[in-house]
Amino acid sequence: MNIGILGTGSIARTMAAEFTKVPAFRCEAVCSRQQATGEALAQQFGIPKVYTDYDTMLADPDIELVYIATPNSLHYAQTKAALLAGKNVLCEKPFVPAVAEADELIALAKEKHLFLFEAITTAHHPNYALAKQYLDDIGSLRIVSCTFCQYSSRYDALLSGQVPPVFDPACCGGALMDLNLYNVHFVVGLFGEPMRVSYHPNLYRNGIDTSGILLLEYPDFLCQCTGAKDCAAPGSVQLIGDAGRILIEPGSSNCQKLRLVRPGQEDLCSEYSESPWFYEVAEIAMILALKDYDACYAALKKTRQVVTVLEAAREDAQLGF
Ligand SMILES: NC(=O)C1=CN([C@@H]2O[C@H](COP(=O)(O)OP(=O)(O)OC[C@H]3O[C@@H](n4cnc5c(N)ncnc54)[C@H](OP(=O)(O)O)[C@@H]3O)[C@@H](O)[C@H]2O)C=CC1
Ligand SMILES: O=C1CO[C@H](CO)[C@@H](O)[C@@H]1O
C-alpha cells in the first residue's frame, strides 16, 4: 500500500518511521506547504516524491492511502477531499470535531468502499484486550480513573504570546481534544457511551482548556478522566471493582504495563516493549491486507461514539468550539 503523508510535524515523522517497519507499507509521497520542509522529511525516510499542493498529491494514481497529520480543524476537509479522490484515509486523532462531520465521512467511505480510520494507539495495544478480558476478575466495577497529564513546550509558547494550533480554539485544540481524548477512547471503547458527560476545564484567557477533568457517568460506575498540557503527572488508567483492580501504565495512550491486583492473590502482570504506534500500524496493515471492512467500520463506530462524548463535553463546558 503506497502512502501519501500530509504534514511534516512531530507525529508525521514518528509515523513515517513506523510505516517503514511494516513491509506492507511504502511511503510514496509527502505533502508540505513548503518544498524544503517536504524535502527534509522525504530525504530522512527515503520518500521519492514531494508535493506542495494537496490536490496534486490526491491526483497521483500511485497513492493508495493518505495519512493526514495536520492540525485538528483541517482533518474534516482533508479527509473528505481524499475520499472523494478515491483514496483510503488514515486520519490523525481527534478524527473530526463534530458528530455530523463524522457521519458524513463514514457514509462517504462506506459508499465508496474505502478504508477510513482514526489514528489512535489506545485500542490496538495488546494490554487493552487483556484489560477487557480481566474485567470479570475485579468484581463489580465502581470507579474508573484515567490520568494523562503531560507538560507541553507549546504551553510555554502560549504563555509567551504565541498561539500554537494545539492551544488555538479556531483549530479545535485544547487538553480535552489533544490528551483527554485518549482516556475517552479507552473508556468508551470498553463500555460505550455514558449516560451523562460533564467537563470542568482550566481555561487560558483565549478560551482554550489547558487542562481539565471530565466526568463520565455510567449506570453502574463513575469515570473520572484528567487531561493536562499545563502540568505533569505519572499517567495511568485504573479500573477499580469491589473485588480488585486493573492498573495500566503509563496510561490510555500506551498500555505498556498492566497489573491485575486482587486481595490475597498474587498480582498478574503483562508488559510489552514496542512503541504504541507499532501495534496500531500493524493492525491497520492487517485490516488493509485482509480488506476487513467490518473491522474498519467497527472501529469507526467507536470513533463516532468518542466524537459524540467530546462534543458533549465541549458543549457542557461551553467552550464555544
Ligand atoms: N497519534 C499520536 O500519537 C499523535 C497525534 N497527533 C495529532 O496529529 C496532528 C498533528 O499534530 P503534530 O504533529 O503534533 O502537529 P505539528 O504542529 O507538529 O505538525 C502539524 C503539521 O501540519 C502541517 N500543516 C498544514 N496546515 C497547517 C496549518 N494551517 N498550521 C499548522 N500546521 C499545518 C504542517 O506541515 P507543513 O509545514 O509541512 O505543511 C505541520 O508541520 C494533530 O491532529 C494531533 O492531534 C499529534 C501528536 C501525537
Ligand atoms: O497525541 C498526542 C500524544 O502525546 C503527544 C505528546 O507526547 C501529544 O502532543 C499528542 O498530541
XYZ file of C-alpha atoms and ligand atoms in Angstrom:
380
model
C 0.000 0.000 0.000
C 1.568 3.284 -1.159
C 1.132 6.111 1.346
C 0.967 9.857 0.798
C 1.767 11.721 4.021
C 0.110 15.103 4.563
C 2.003 17.322 7.030
C 5.575 17.165 8.297
C 5.211 17.825 12.032
C 6.121 15.685 15.025
C 3.641 12.834 14.508
C 4.238 12.713 10.726
C 7.888 11.918 11.493
C 7.016 9.317 14.115
C 4.569 7.583 11.783
C 6.891 7.737 8.760
C 9.386 5.779 10.882
C 6.670 3.313 11.973
C 5.427 2.782 8.378
C 8.924 1.784 7.317
C 8.872 -1.093 9.861
C 5.908 -2.744 8.114
C 6.716 -4.324 4.719
C 3.116 -3.876 3.512
C 3.575 -0.088 3.575
C 5.658 2.150 1.355
C 5.849 5.918 1.808
C 5.409 7.174 -1.764
C 4.993 10.936 -1.238
C 4.911 13.701 1.314
C 2.903 16.916 1.011
C 4.065 20.044 2.811
C 3.205 23.709 2.485
C 6.914 24.339 1.856
C 9.091 22.414 -0.625
C 12.131 22.482 1.686
C 10.232 21.036 4.662
C 8.777 18.288 2.490
C 12.205 17.513 1.040
C 13.741 17.249 4.522
C 11.200 14.601 5.557
C 11.448 12.821 2.202
C 15.224 12.637 2.490
C 15.142 11.348 6.065
C 12.814 8.459 5.189
C 13.717 7.822 1.534
C 10.375 9.046 0.204
C 10.553 9.528 -3.595
C 8.003 12.332 -4.184
C 7.385 15.749 -2.607
C 4.231 17.790 -3.224
C 3.371 21.295 -2.084
C -0.229 21.101 -3.247
C -2.644 18.618 -1.641
C -4.932 18.284 -4.682
C -1.918 17.417 -6.835
C -0.942 14.667 -4.407
C -4.523 13.386 -4.435
C -4.389 13.213 -8.237
C -1.332 10.920 -8.106
C -2.617 7.464 -9.152
C 0.269 5.724 -7.343
C -1.042 6.830 -3.948
C -3.490 4.405 -2.378
C -3.721 5.713 1.175
C -3.464 9.258 2.522
C -2.179 9.721 6.072
C -3.409 13.053 7.477
C -1.158 14.580 10.172
C -2.252 18.205 10.283
C -3.955 20.420 12.937
C -7.319 19.135 14.186
C -9.534 21.641 12.387
C -8.197 20.560 8.969
C -8.998 16.856 9.339
C -12.589 17.014 8.090
C -11.986 18.841 4.790
C -8.756 16.976 4.034
C -10.316 13.579 4.733
C -13.349 14.402 2.614
C -11.154 15.525 -0.302
C -9.120 12.309 -0.117
C -12.206 10.075 -0.029
C -13.730 11.974 -2.958
C -10.469 11.367 -4.846
C -10.905 7.626 -4.190
C -8.106 7.296 -1.613
C -8.119 5.262 1.581
C -7.570 7.503 4.610
C -5.784 7.232 7.919
C -6.622 10.435 9.817
C -4.853 11.512 12.993
C -6.720 11.843 16.274
C -9.002 13.623 17.070
C -10.882 12.375 13.987
C -13.158 15.407 13.469
C -14.747 17.825 15.951
C -18.449 17.298 15.146
C -20.662 14.206 15.015
C -22.357 15.491 11.843
C -18.935 15.633 10.140
C -18.061 12.134 11.348
C -21.350 10.778 9.999
C -20.797 12.380 6.617
C -17.266 10.979 6.265
C -18.228 7.496 7.452
C -21.151 7.408 4.987
C -18.838 8.556 2.187
C -16.218 5.888 2.973
C -18.905 3.187 3.018
C -20.464 4.424 -0.209
C -17.077 4.387 -1.962
C -15.977 1.173 -0.248
C -12.825 2.825 1.097
C -10.790 2.308 4.246
C -11.201 5.142 6.755
C -9.582 5.055 10.199
C -8.701 7.341 13.098
C -5.016 7.029 14.009
C -5.083 6.479 17.757
C -2.980 3.983 19.654
C -5.267 3.090 22.573
C -7.354 0.096 21.487
C -4.624 -1.551 19.394
C -2.318 -2.316 22.300
C -2.362 -5.998 23.335
C -2.813 -4.974 27.002
C -6.056 -3.205 26.078
C -7.580 -6.537 25.039
C -6.178 -8.068 28.221
C -7.817 -5.383 30.374
C -11.128 -6.248 28.742
C -10.528 -9.922 29.466
C -9.711 -9.250 33.154
C -12.815 -7.142 33.812
C -14.699 -10.175 35.162
C -11.929 -10.737 37.726
C -12.360 -7.448 39.603
C -15.991 -7.894 40.599
C -18.473 -5.057 40.149
C -16.794 -2.040 38.623
C -17.263 1.046 40.850
C -14.701 3.656 39.742
C -12.603 4.251 36.628
C -9.839 6.809 36.916
C -7.667 7.902 33.973
C -4.841 10.432 34.065
C -2.923 11.860 31.103
C -1.047 14.986 32.212
C 1.950 15.956 30.087
C 3.525 19.404 30.296
C 3.853 20.757 26.757
C 6.605 23.027 25.445
C 3.810 24.527 23.341
C 2.251 25.721 26.612
C 5.405 27.777 27.155
C 4.863 29.215 23.665
C 1.265 30.089 24.607
C 2.431 31.845 27.781
C 4.925 33.847 25.733
C 2.201 35.160 23.433
C 2.174 32.683 20.525
C -0.860 30.519 19.767
C 0.220 27.062 18.530
C -2.621 25.122 16.843
C -2.900 22.777 19.811
C -3.850 25.760 22.019
C -5.953 27.537 19.409
C -9.765 27.381 19.750
C -10.001 28.010 15.984
C -8.029 24.773 15.436
C -10.215 22.888 17.918
C -7.200 22.373 20.163
C -7.021 22.070 23.942
C -6.247 19.413 26.534
C -9.547 17.602 26.025
C -9.078 17.153 22.277
C -5.325 16.504 22.479
C -4.810 14.244 25.503
C -8.005 13.548 27.426
C -9.485 12.017 24.270
C -7.169 9.020 24.812
C -8.904 8.440 28.149
C -12.269 8.765 26.430
C -11.206 6.253 23.770
C -10.125 3.820 26.470
C -13.363 4.031 28.430
C -15.853 4.398 25.575
C -14.079 1.596 23.699
C -14.765 -0.741 26.615
C -18.125 0.487 27.889
C -19.780 2.512 25.128
C -21.312 5.962 25.582
C -22.019 7.149 29.138
C -25.427 8.388 30.359
C -24.056 11.822 31.236
C -20.974 13.863 30.376
C -19.620 16.896 32.223
C -16.337 18.725 31.664
C -14.588 21.089 34.081
C -11.717 22.874 32.322
C -8.924 25.182 33.414
C -9.149 27.901 30.775
C -6.465 30.186 29.375
C -7.512 33.726 28.501
C -8.073 32.830 24.805
C -10.756 30.353 25.913
C -8.696 27.187 25.396
C -8.700 24.414 28.001
C -5.086 23.851 29.038
C -6.228 21.084 31.417
C -9.480 19.685 32.696
C -11.433 16.951 34.433
C -14.101 15.012 32.586
C -16.783 13.064 34.417
C -18.488 10.208 32.592
C -21.470 8.700 34.402
C -22.404 5.109 33.614
C -25.362 3.233 35.143
C -23.156 1.178 37.497
C -19.924 3.148 37.877
C -18.335 6.572 37.664
C -15.401 7.531 35.494
C -13.038 10.426 36.037
C -10.702 11.428 33.177
C -7.991 14.012 33.749
C -6.064 15.560 30.878
C -3.491 18.323 31.147
C -0.929 20.088 28.994
C -0.092 22.732 31.620
C 1.238 20.385 34.315
C 2.764 16.903 34.531
C 1.988 13.742 36.481
C 2.574 9.994 36.112
C -0.154 8.646 33.824
C -2.390 5.671 34.481
C -5.750 4.031 33.988
C -7.303 2.328 36.990
C -10.390 0.152 36.733
C -11.487 -0.362 40.316
C -14.003 -3.039 41.240
C -15.273 -4.395 44.557
C -13.058 -7.489 44.207
C -9.865 -5.995 42.754
C -8.447 -3.516 40.294
C -6.650 -3.297 36.960
C -3.808 -0.798 36.742
C -2.414 0.301 33.377
C 0.681 2.469 32.982
C 1.727 4.852 31.607
C -1.922 5.079 30.605
C -4.517 5.312 27.893
C -2.181 6.290 25.028
C 0.262 3.490 25.805
C -0.961 0.473 27.784
C 2.617 -0.760 28.156
C 2.261 -2.262 31.657
C -0.823 -3.943 33.048
C -1.301 -5.314 36.553
C -4.312 -7.215 37.877
C -4.436 -6.720 41.644
C -6.709 -8.819 43.867
C -6.574 -9.086 47.653
C -4.994 -12.359 48.805
C -3.781 -13.313 45.318
C -0.526 -12.786 43.500
C -0.641 -9.900 41.004
C -0.830 -10.824 37.321
C 1.424 -8.612 35.197
C 1.818 -8.079 31.472
C 4.386 -5.814 29.848
C 5.166 -5.016 26.184
C 8.186 -3.201 24.849
C 7.290 -1.941 21.345
C 6.167 1.650 20.792
C 2.363 2.066 20.978
C 2.283 3.098 17.293
C 3.809 -0.235 16.311
C 0.676 -2.144 17.353
C -1.611 0.437 15.737
C 0.232 0.347 12.394
C 0.446 -3.472 12.440
C -3.313 -3.746 12.992
C -4.063 -1.250 10.226
C -1.799 -3.231 7.868
C -3.699 -6.410 8.746
C -7.122 -4.811 8.153
C -5.956 -3.470 4.791
C -4.320 -6.748 3.754
C -7.465 -8.730 4.576
C -9.738 -5.966 3.209
C -11.533 -6.388 6.533
C -14.113 -3.618 6.159
C -16.128 -4.959 9.116
C -13.171 -4.272 11.429
C -12.699 -0.877 9.825
C -16.357 0.118 10.276
C -16.464 -1.300 13.832
C -13.520 0.973 14.725
C -15.312 3.911 13.076
C -18.368 3.190 15.223
C -16.172 3.592 18.329
C -14.634 6.741 16.863
C -18.122 8.162 16.328
C -19.034 7.449 19.972
C -15.883 9.249 21.092
C -16.662 12.246 18.860
C -20.134 12.320 20.460
C -18.708 12.361 24.005
C -16.099 15.015 23.169
C -18.701 17.220 21.517
C -20.975 16.850 24.578
C -18.064 17.724 26.891
C -17.187 20.886 24.943
C -20.855 21.853 24.939
C -21.167 21.203 28.696
C -18.194 23.470 29.400
C -19.463 26.000 26.841
C -16.079 26.039 25.154
C -17.577 27.539 22.001
C -15.564 25.443 19.548
N -1.239 9.792 17.361
C -0.334 10.454 18.066
O 0.417 9.875 18.844
C -0.232 11.924 17.889
C -1.161 12.582 17.118
N -1.084 13.922 16.917
C -2.114 14.548 16.091
O -1.535 14.825 14.816
C -1.938 16.093 14.325
C -0.701 16.942 14.103
O -0.048 17.125 15.334
P 1.525 17.474 15.435
O 2.308 16.636 14.511
O 1.863 17.479 16.866
O 1.477 18.977 14.931
P 2.637 19.844 14.302
O 2.243 21.253 14.516
O 3.973 19.368 14.794
O 2.526 19.465 12.760
C 1.390 19.687 12.003
C 1.803 19.792 10.548
O 0.644 20.054 9.763
C 1.004 20.848 8.625
N 0.065 21.964 8.478
C -0.766 22.147 7.432
N -1.510 23.241 7.591
C -1.152 23.777 8.755
C -1.567 24.927 9.453
N -2.511 25.745 8.984
N -0.975 25.185 10.641
C -0.015 24.376 11.135
N 0.413 23.256 10.512
C -0.148 22.956 9.326
C 2.419 21.341 8.876
O 3.268 20.691 7.949
P 3.897 21.552 6.749
O 4.512 22.759 7.386
O 4.888 20.633 6.160
O 2.758 21.896 5.825
C 2.764 20.928 10.289
O 4.088 20.510 10.425
C -2.907 16.650 15.366
O -4.217 16.396 14.945
C -2.593 15.872 16.641
O -3.720 15.695 17.466
C -0.040 14.633 17.425
C 0.931 14.027 18.185
C 0.887 12.630 18.515
O -1.489 12.630 20.797
C -0.541 13.062 21.403
C 0.225 12.196 22.311
O 1.253 12.806 23.033
C 1.839 13.956 22.480
C 2.946 14.466 23.287
O 3.907 13.476 23.521
C 0.761 14.963 22.213
O 1.231 16.252 21.930
C -0.075 14.430 21.139
O -0.985 15.246 20.537
